[in-house]
């Protein structure tokens, strides 16, 4: 009996996964058992974190949508403040067609409810306008559209897209929030728990997973210094390409507040990295506009170059 009790007490410790930590520019990173073993046979933890920090492929993947033909399933819902009742919506199927360096869009079918459009046919909601700016094409557009944004509204859209689709990097020209998203900055690292784990992602890809999660013990003063609540990125072990990312952002002041969650799954078309599925859930409250709460799902298929 005494031997049995001793084994029972020891068994959790024996079966617990081996944990380890590593350092990167003052950042403490927790490693799971698989990563610890990989490190022993040559996995470069610092090199991996450097890749995460310097990555531009994720943001570029969204811009790559302007270089290929594709079919899109678009589902946008504007809801009440509690997120339960839909007050306006759009569901559509669209096809982007490429002609050399130029693109145009065909609306295969579309159904809207509520006041999704204004009487003049414009978008009645900021989320819809941003979605259209990202994934819809009006008329014929040539090039990838990466020129400098003109006007304050266009600059604001560009900055918002960087905030949403390039999380973790500082955003110039954005007061208050712009510097609070740079999670690799030494002043912000201390607010997060970092880890590298090994997981199987959707579709069966064996991945290294980098996670940055806001510390649970932060007080209200420290909490006001950060915008990214969670940033999780999945890297295919064989190619080290991003296959998925999920993240949440939030911030609150007396003047404005927002809370956004996104999940993005990637795919490849030839040598181009492209988003295959995007889900978004968010609420925004900015000066001179009503609070807007929305969800959207975008699915992209049938890529052609």
mmCIF file of C-alpha atoms in Angstrom:
data_model
loop_
_atom_site.group_PDB
_atom_site.id
_atom_site.type_symbol
_atom_site.label_atom_id
_atom_site.label_comp_id
_atom_site.label_asym_id
_atom_site.label_seq_id
_atom_site.Cartn_x
_atom_site.Cartn_y
_atom_site.Cartn_z
ATOM 1 C CA UNK A 1 0.000 0.000 0.000
ATOM 2 C CA UNK A 2 2.797 2.432 0.901
ATOM 3 C CA UNK A 3 4.468 1.730 -2.461
ATOM 4 C CA UNK A 4 1.167 2.317 -4.248
ATOM 5 C CA UNK A 5 0.642 5.674 -2.506
ATOM 6 C CA UNK A 6 4.209 6.697 -3.307
ATOM 7 C CA UNK A 7 3.705 5.868 -7.008
ATOM 8 C CA UNK A 8 0.381 7.725 -6.980
ATOM 9 C CA UNK A 9 2.042 10.840 -5.556
ATOM 10 C CA UNK A 10 4.929 10.668 -8.004
ATOM 11 C CA UNK A 11 2.936 9.874 -11.132
ATOM 12 C CA UNK A 12 1.797 13.445 -11.911
ATOM 13 C CA UNK A 13 5.376 14.660 -11.730
ATOM 14 C CA UNK A 14 6.599 11.785 -13.879
ATOM 15 C CA UNK A 15 3.949 12.325 -16.540
ATOM 16 C CA UNK A 16 4.100 16.122 -16.619
ATOM 17 C CA UNK A 17 5.596 17.511 -19.865
ATOM 18 C CA UNK A 18 9.155 18.764 -19.607
ATOM 19 C CA UNK A 19 9.136 22.560 -19.612
ATOM 20 C CA UNK A 20 12.041 24.873 -20.295
ATOM 21 C CA UNK A 21 12.644 28.528 -20.983
ATOM 22 C CA UNK A 22 14.770 30.508 -23.394
ATOM 23 C CA UNK A 23 15.753 34.152 -23.667
ATOM 24 C CA UNK A 24 15.438 36.513 -26.635
ATOM 25 C CA UNK A 25 16.423 40.165 -26.190
ATOM 26 C CA UNK A 26 15.318 39.992 -22.557
ATOM 27 C CA UNK A 27 12.126 38.057 -23.404
ATOM 28 C CA UNK A 28 11.526 34.880 -21.380
ATOM 29 C CA UNK A 29 9.940 32.198 -23.575
ATOM 30 C CA UNK A 30 8.348 29.041 -22.217
ATOM 31 C CA UNK A 31 9.003 25.895 -24.284
ATOM 32 C CA UNK A 32 6.974 22.704 -24.249
ATOM 33 C CA UNK A 33 8.456 19.211 -24.225
ATOM 34 C CA UNK A 34 8.552 18.794 -28.018
ATOM 35 C CA UNK A 35 10.299 22.137 -28.527
ATOM 36 C CA UNK A 36 12.770 21.346 -25.738
ATOM 37 C CA UNK A 37 13.718 18.123 -27.556
ATOM 38 C CA UNK A 38 13.939 19.963 -30.889
ATOM 39 C CA UNK A 39 16.206 22.564 -29.272
ATOM 40 C CA UNK A 40 18.584 19.813 -28.143
ATOM 41 C CA UNK A 41 19.054 18.622 -31.728
ATOM 42 C CA UNK A 42 19.445 22.022 -33.325
ATOM 43 C CA UNK A 43 16.175 24.000 -33.305
ATOM 44 C CA UNK A 44 17.227 27.665 -33.062
ATOM 45 C CA UNK A 45 14.811 29.320 -30.643
ATOM 46 C CA UNK A 46 16.257 32.811 -31.078
ATOM 47 C CA UNK A 47 16.263 32.442 -34.852
ATOM 48 C CA UNK A 48 12.625 31.372 -34.728
ATOM 49 C CA UNK A 49 11.580 34.363 -32.589
ATOM 50 C CA UNK A 50 13.543 36.658 -34.901
ATOM 51 C CA UNK A 51 11.533 35.232 -37.800
ATOM 52 C CA UNK A 52 8.300 35.966 -35.918
ATOM 53 C CA UNK A 53 9.407 39.495 -35.081
ATOM 54 C CA UNK A 54 10.526 40.353 -38.622
ATOM 55 C CA UNK A 55 7.678 38.612 -40.443
ATOM 56 C CA UNK A 56 5.941 40.609 -43.172
ATOM 57 C CA UNK A 57 4.462 37.658 -45.067
ATOM 58 C CA UNK A 58 1.214 37.668 -43.113
ATOM 59 C CA UNK A 59 0.377 41.267 -44.055
ATOM 60 C CA UNK A 60 1.652 40.675 -47.573
ATOM 61 C CA UNK A 61 -0.666 37.674 -47.958
ATOM 62 C CA UNK A 62 -3.663 40.011 -47.860
ATOM 63 C CA UNK A 63 -2.095 42.248 -50.476
ATOM 64 C CA UNK A 64 -1.457 39.153 -52.613
ATOM 65 C CA UNK A 65 -5.223 38.913 -53.082
ATOM 66 C CA UNK A 66 -4.802 41.799 -55.513
ATOM 67 C CA UNK A 67 -2.548 39.704 -57.730
ATOM 68 C CA UNK A 68 -4.762 36.655 -58.363
ATOM 69 C CA UNK A 69 -8.232 35.726 -59.482
ATOM 70 C CA UNK A 70 -10.426 34.071 -56.870
ATOM 71 C CA UNK A 71 -13.963 33.293 -55.799
ATOM 72 C CA UNK A 72 -15.109 34.717 -52.460
ATOM 73 C CA UNK A 73 -17.967 33.899 -50.115
ATOM 74 C CA UNK A 74 -18.726 37.083 -48.172
ATOM 75 C CA UNK A 75 -20.839 37.141 -45.013
ATOM 76 C CA UNK A 76 -21.062 40.411 -43.054
ATOM 77 C CA UNK A 77 -23.424 40.954 -40.119
ATOM 78 C CA UNK A 78 -23.922 44.201 -38.234
ATOM 79 C CA UNK A 79 -25.427 43.442 -34.833
ATOM 80 C CA UNK A 80 -26.799 45.273 -31.823
ATOM 81 C CA UNK A 81 -24.494 46.217 -28.938
ATOM 82 C CA UNK A 82 -24.872 42.813 -27.310
ATOM 83 C CA UNK A 83 -24.028 41.026 -30.550
ATOM 84 C CA UNK A 84 -27.205 38.966 -30.544
ATOM 85 C CA UNK A 85 -29.579 40.659 -32.981
ATOM 86 C CA UNK A 86 -28.624 41.290 -36.614
ATOM 87 C CA UNK A 87 -29.671 44.760 -37.742
ATOM 88 C CA UNK A 88 -28.083 44.700 -41.203
ATOM 89 C CA UNK A 89 -26.263 42.095 -43.267
ATOM 90 C CA UNK A 90 -24.778 41.132 -46.600
ATOM 91 C CA UNK A 91 -24.220 37.699 -48.084
ATOM 92 C CA UNK A 92 -22.671 37.440 -51.521
ATOM 93 C CA UNK A 93 -20.527 35.432 -53.879
ATOM 94 C CA UNK A 94 -18.018 37.379 -55.916
ATOM 95 C CA UNK A 95 -15.386 36.537 -58.498
ATOM 96 C CA UNK A 96 -12.228 38.549 -59.000
ATOM 97 C CA UNK A 97 -11.006 38.431 -62.590
ATOM 98 C CA UNK A 98 -7.459 39.283 -63.613
ATOM 99 C CA UNK A 99 -6.507 40.759 -66.969
ATOM 100 C CA UNK A 100 -2.762 41.181 -66.979
ATOM 101 C CA UNK A 101 -1.925 43.532 -64.122
ATOM 102 C CA UNK A 102 -5.517 44.718 -63.764
ATOM 103 C CA UNK A 103 -8.396 43.278 -61.776
ATOM 104 C CA UNK A 104 -12.153 43.603 -61.749
ATOM 105 C CA UNK A 105 -14.948 41.943 -59.774
ATOM 106 C CA UNK A 106 -18.113 40.153 -60.757
ATOM 107 C CA UNK A 107 -20.967 39.885 -58.237
ATOM 108 C CA UNK A 108 -22.380 36.397 -58.797
ATOM 109 C CA UNK A 109 -25.183 36.823 -56.251
ATOM 110 C CA UNK A 110 -25.945 39.135 -53.345
ATOM 111 C CA UNK A 111 -28.542 39.474 -50.613
ATOM 112 C CA UNK A 112 -28.740 42.260 -48.033
ATOM 113 C CA UNK A 113 -30.969 43.001 -45.061
ATOM 114 C CA UNK A 114 -31.622 46.126 -43.013
ATOM 115 C CA UNK A 115 -29.931 49.387 -43.919
ATOM 116 C CA UNK A 116 -26.680 47.834 -45.100
ATOM 117 C CA UNK A 117 -26.541 50.419 -47.900
ATOM 118 C CA UNK A 118 -27.477 54.086 -47.837
ATOM 119 C CA UNK A 119 -30.111 55.428 -50.234
ATOM 120 C CA UNK A 120 -27.278 56.435 -52.550
ATOM 121 C CA UNK A 121 -25.889 52.898 -52.541
ATOM 122 C CA UNK A 122 -22.920 53.599 -50.290
ATOM 123 C CA UNK A 123 -21.969 51.459 -47.302
ATOM 124 C CA UNK A 124 -23.835 52.515 -44.191
ATOM 125 C CA UNK A 125 -21.324 50.936 -41.795
ATOM 126 C CA UNK A 126 -17.620 51.400 -41.280
ATOM 127 C CA UNK A 127 -16.930 47.661 -40.999
ATOM 128 C CA UNK A 128 -18.611 47.055 -44.358
ATOM 129 C CA UNK A 129 -16.631 49.893 -45.922
ATOM 130 C CA UNK A 130 -13.379 48.488 -44.568
ATOM 131 C CA UNK A 131 -14.287 44.992 -45.779
ATOM 132 C CA UNK A 132 -15.073 46.327 -49.250
ATOM 133 C CA UNK A 133 -11.822 48.282 -49.287
ATOM 134 C CA UNK A 134 -9.933 45.079 -48.551
ATOM 135 C CA UNK A 135 -11.743 42.454 -50.600
ATOM 136 C CA UNK A 136 -13.986 44.105 -53.191
ATOM 137 C CA UNK A 137 -12.981 45.840 -56.414
ATOM 138 C CA UNK A 138 -14.996 48.642 -57.982
ATOM 139 C CA UNK A 139 -14.483 49.017 -61.712
ATOM 140 C CA UNK A 140 -11.083 48.076 -63.090
ATOM 141 C CA UNK A 141 -8.020 48.596 -60.922
ATOM 142 C CA UNK A 142 -4.434 48.092 -62.082
ATOM 143 C CA UNK A 143 -1.459 47.319 -59.872
ATOM 144 C CA UNK A 144 -1.585 46.107 -56.284
ATOM 145 C CA UNK A 145 -2.967 49.372 -54.950
ATOM 146 C CA UNK A 146 0.009 49.934 -52.677
ATOM 147 C CA UNK A 147 0.400 53.636 -53.410
ATOM 148 C CA UNK A 148 0.340 56.273 -50.679
ATOM 149 C CA UNK A 149 -3.093 56.844 -49.154
ATOM 150 C CA UNK A 150 -4.476 60.295 -49.876
ATOM 151 C CA UNK A 151 -6.612 62.217 -47.418
ATOM 152 C CA UNK A 152 -7.121 61.707 -43.699
ATOM 153 C CA UNK A 153 -9.864 59.081 -44.153
ATOM 154 C CA UNK A 154 -7.725 56.970 -46.475
ATOM 155 C CA UNK A 155 -4.733 57.242 -44.143
ATOM 156 C CA UNK A 156 -6.945 56.167 -41.250
ATOM 157 C CA UNK A 157 -8.124 53.124 -43.242
ATOM 158 C CA UNK A 158 -4.539 52.232 -44.057
ATOM 159 C CA UNK A 159 -3.521 52.487 -40.414
ATOM 160 C CA UNK A 160 -6.523 50.436 -39.337
ATOM 161 C CA UNK A 161 -5.608 47.706 -41.826
ATOM 162 C CA UNK A 162 -2.085 47.617 -40.436
ATOM 163 C CA UNK A 163 -3.449 47.351 -36.901
ATOM 164 C CA UNK A 164 -5.728 44.453 -37.836
ATOM 165 C CA UNK A 165 -3.573 42.581 -40.350
ATOM 166 C CA UNK A 166 -0.060 43.282 -39.106
ATOM 167 C CA UNK A 167 -0.389 42.895 -35.312
ATOM 168 C CA UNK A 168 2.731 43.212 -33.209
ATOM 169 C CA UNK A 169 4.320 46.010 -35.232
ATOM 170 C CA UNK A 170 4.256 49.717 -34.256
ATOM 171 C CA UNK A 171 2.015 51.905 -36.422
ATOM 172 C CA UNK A 172 3.325 55.366 -37.230
ATOM 173 C CA UNK A 173 0.931 58.279 -37.138
ATOM 174 C CA UNK A 174 -1.565 56.645 -34.761
ATOM 175 C CA UNK A 175 -1.710 58.538 -31.456
ATOM 176 C CA UNK A 176 -2.009 56.627 -28.174
ATOM 177 C CA UNK A 177 -2.410 53.161 -29.720
ATOM 178 C CA UNK A 178 0.324 53.083 -32.381
ATOM 179 C CA UNK A 179 3.219 52.257 -30.052
ATOM 180 C CA UNK A 180 1.228 49.980 -27.741
ATOM 181 C CA UNK A 181 0.999 47.112 -30.244
ATOM 182 C CA UNK A 182 4.764 46.548 -30.538
ATOM 183 C CA UNK A 183 4.939 43.436 -28.334
ATOM 184 C CA UNK A 184 8.635 42.881 -29.109
ATOM 185 C CA UNK A 185 9.540 46.280 -27.671
ATOM 186 C CA UNK A 186 11.458 45.938 -24.405
ATOM 187 C CA UNK A 187 8.996 48.208 -22.610
ATOM 188 C CA UNK A 188 6.047 45.972 -23.581
ATOM 189 C CA UNK A 189 7.569 42.500 -23.238
ATOM 190 C CA UNK A 190 7.082 42.505 -19.484
ATOM 191 C CA UNK A 191 3.297 42.588 -19.907
ATOM 192 C CA UNK A 192 3.158 39.236 -21.733
ATOM 193 C CA UNK A 193 3.694 35.528 -21.282
ATOM 194 C CA UNK A 194 5.505 34.083 -24.325
ATOM 195 C CA UNK A 195 5.708 30.468 -25.386
ATOM 196 C CA UNK A 196 6.663 28.140 -28.224
ATOM 197 C CA UNK A 197 4.772 24.868 -28.468
ATOM 198 C CA UNK A 198 4.216 22.084 -30.962
ATOM 199 C CA UNK A 199 0.675 21.546 -32.252
ATOM 200 C CA UNK A 200 -1.230 20.092 -35.176
ATOM 201 C CA UNK A 201 -3.084 22.805 -37.074
ATOM 202 C CA UNK A 202 -6.265 22.598 -39.183
ATOM 203 C CA UNK A 203 -5.641 20.315 -42.137
ATOM 204 C CA UNK A 204 -3.065 18.268 -40.236
ATOM 205 C CA UNK A 205 -0.005 20.512 -40.576
ATOM 206 C CA UNK A 206 2.626 19.871 -37.886
ATOM 207 C CA UNK A 207 3.455 23.323 -36.512
ATOM 208 C CA UNK A 208 5.581 25.329 -34.162
ATOM 209 C CA UNK A 209 3.267 27.770 -32.400
ATOM 210 C CA UNK A 210 4.387 31.129 -31.078
ATOM 211 C CA UNK A 211 2.070 32.645 -28.459
ATOM 212 C CA UNK A 212 2.059 36.028 -26.769
ATOM 213 C CA UNK A 213 -0.677 36.289 -24.144
ATOM 214 C CA UNK A 214 -1.295 39.202 -21.827
ATOM 215 C CA UNK A 215 -0.340 38.371 -18.244
ATOM 216 C CA UNK A 216 -3.302 37.573 -16.011
ATOM 217 C CA UNK A 217 -1.881 39.479 -13.046
ATOM 218 C CA UNK A 218 -1.732 42.914 -14.730
ATOM 219 C CA UNK A 219 -3.322 45.775 -12.850
ATOM 220 C CA UNK A 220 -5.486 48.419 -14.525
ATOM 221 C CA UNK A 221 -2.580 50.864 -14.936
ATOM 222 C CA UNK A 222 -0.372 48.311 -16.706
ATOM 223 C CA UNK A 223 -3.344 47.006 -18.688
ATOM 224 C CA UNK A 224 -3.733 50.465 -20.216
ATOM 225 C CA UNK A 225 -0.258 50.136 -21.755
ATOM 226 C CA UNK A 226 -1.129 47.288 -24.129
ATOM 227 C CA UNK A 227 -3.478 46.712 -27.050
ATOM 228 C CA UNK A 228 -2.812 43.104 -28.085
ATOM 229 C CA UNK A 229 -4.460 40.661 -25.662
ATOM 230 C CA UNK A 230 -3.373 37.536 -27.509
ATOM 231 C CA UNK A 231 -1.313 36.751 -30.605
ATOM 232 C CA UNK A 232 -0.906 33.125 -31.686
ATOM 233 C CA UNK A 233 0.879 32.217 -34.919
ATOM 234 C CA UNK A 234 1.223 28.757 -36.468
ATOM 235 C CA UNK A 235 4.352 27.956 -38.522
ATOM 236 C CA UNK A 236 4.568 24.819 -40.665
ATOM 237 C CA UNK A 237 7.587 22.879 -39.354
ATOM 238 C CA UNK A 238 8.674 21.769 -42.833
ATOM 239 C CA UNK A 239 8.484 25.118 -44.637
ATOM 240 C CA UNK A 240 8.421 27.555 -41.673
ATOM 241 C CA UNK A 241 5.612 29.415 -43.445
ATOM 242 C CA UNK A 242 2.655 30.850 -41.556
ATOM 243 C CA UNK A 243 -0.386 28.614 -41.943
ATOM 244 C CA UNK A 244 -2.627 30.374 -39.429
ATOM 245 C CA UNK A 245 -2.941 33.124 -36.884
ATOM 246 C CA UNK A 246 -5.487 34.094 -34.267
ATOM 247 C CA UNK A 247 -5.425 37.212 -32.193
ATOM 248 C CA UNK A 248 -7.441 39.628 -30.137
ATOM 249 C CA UNK A 249 -7.009 43.367 -29.661
ATOM 250 C CA UNK A 250 -8.708 45.707 -27.225
ATOM 251 C CA UNK A 251 -8.327 49.170 -25.796
ATOM 252 C CA UNK A 252 -10.498 51.569 -23.836
ATOM 253 C CA UNK A 253 -10.253 55.278 -23.061
ATOM 254 C CA UNK A 254 -12.759 58.001 -22.206
ATOM 255 C CA UNK A 255 -12.806 58.976 -25.895
ATOM 256 C CA UNK A 256 -12.831 55.675 -27.777
ATOM 257 C CA UNK A 257 -12.695 51.922 -27.314
ATOM 258 C CA UNK A 258 -12.524 48.782 -29.407
ATOM 259 C CA UNK A 259 -12.388 45.019 -29.016
ATOM 260 C CA UNK A 260 -11.585 42.742 -31.941
ATOM 261 C CA UNK A 261 -10.994 39.019 -32.384
ATOM 262 C CA UNK A 262 -9.760 37.440 -35.614
ATOM 263 C CA UNK A 263 -8.824 34.018 -36.907
ATOM 264 C CA UNK A 264 -7.011 33.581 -40.225
ATOM 265 C CA UNK A 265 -6.189 30.360 -42.075
ATOM 266 C CA UNK A 266 -3.674 30.520 -44.911
ATOM 267 C CA UNK A 267 -3.183 28.597 -48.144
ATOM 268 C CA UNK A 268 -0.769 28.604 -51.092
ATOM 269 C CA UNK A 269 -1.418 29.313 -54.769
ATOM 270 C CA UNK A 270 1.834 28.542 -56.528
ATOM 271 C CA UNK A 271 4.464 30.453 -54.568
ATOM 272 C CA UNK A 272 2.004 33.004 -53.162
ATOM 273 C CA UNK A 273 0.797 32.876 -49.566
ATOM 274 C CA UNK A 274 -2.899 33.815 -49.416
ATOM 275 C CA UNK A 275 -5.701 33.888 -46.846
ATOM 276 C CA UNK A 276 -8.224 31.086 -47.291
ATOM 277 C CA UNK A 277 -10.558 31.823 -44.360
ATOM 278 C CA UNK A 278 -10.966 34.903 -42.176
ATOM 279 C CA UNK A 279 -13.366 35.262 -39.273
ATOM 280 C CA UNK A 280 -13.788 38.569 -37.475
ATOM 281 C CA UNK A 281 -15.783 39.692 -34.464
ATOM 282 C CA UNK A 282 -15.426 43.229 -33.211
ATOM 283 C CA UNK A 283 -16.928 46.344 -31.689
ATOM 284 C CA UNK A 284 -15.757 49.926 -32.238
ATOM 285 C CA UNK A 285 -16.716 53.151 -30.525
ATOM 286 C CA UNK A 286 -14.992 56.206 -32.035
ATOM 287 C CA UNK A 287 -15.757 59.944 -31.794
ATOM 288 C CA UNK A 288 -18.622 61.303 -33.904
ATOM 289 C CA UNK A 289 -19.897 57.816 -34.821
ATOM 290 C CA UNK A 290 -22.311 55.379 -33.220
ATOM 291 C CA UNK A 291 -20.870 52.239 -31.663
ATOM 292 C CA UNK A 292 -20.580 49.545 -34.314
ATOM 293 C CA UNK A 293 -20.549 45.820 -33.566
ATOM 294 C CA UNK A 294 -20.052 43.372 -36.409
ATOM 295 C CA UNK A 295 -19.004 39.876 -37.445
ATOM 296 C CA UNK A 296 -17.767 38.754 -40.814
ATOM 297 C CA UNK A 297 -16.537 35.604 -42.507
ATOM 298 C CA UNK A 298 -14.598 35.628 -45.757
ATOM 299 C CA UNK A 299 -13.759 32.438 -47.647
ATOM 300 C CA UNK A 300 -11.472 32.481 -50.684
ATOM 301 C CA UNK A 301 -11.202 29.635 -53.185
ATOM 302 C CA UNK A 302 -10.439 28.849 -56.857
ATOM 303 C CA UNK A 303 -7.295 30.974 -57.043
ATOM 304 C CA UNK A 304 -5.934 31.669 -60.531
ATOM 305 C CA UNK A 305 -2.761 33.483 -61.593
#
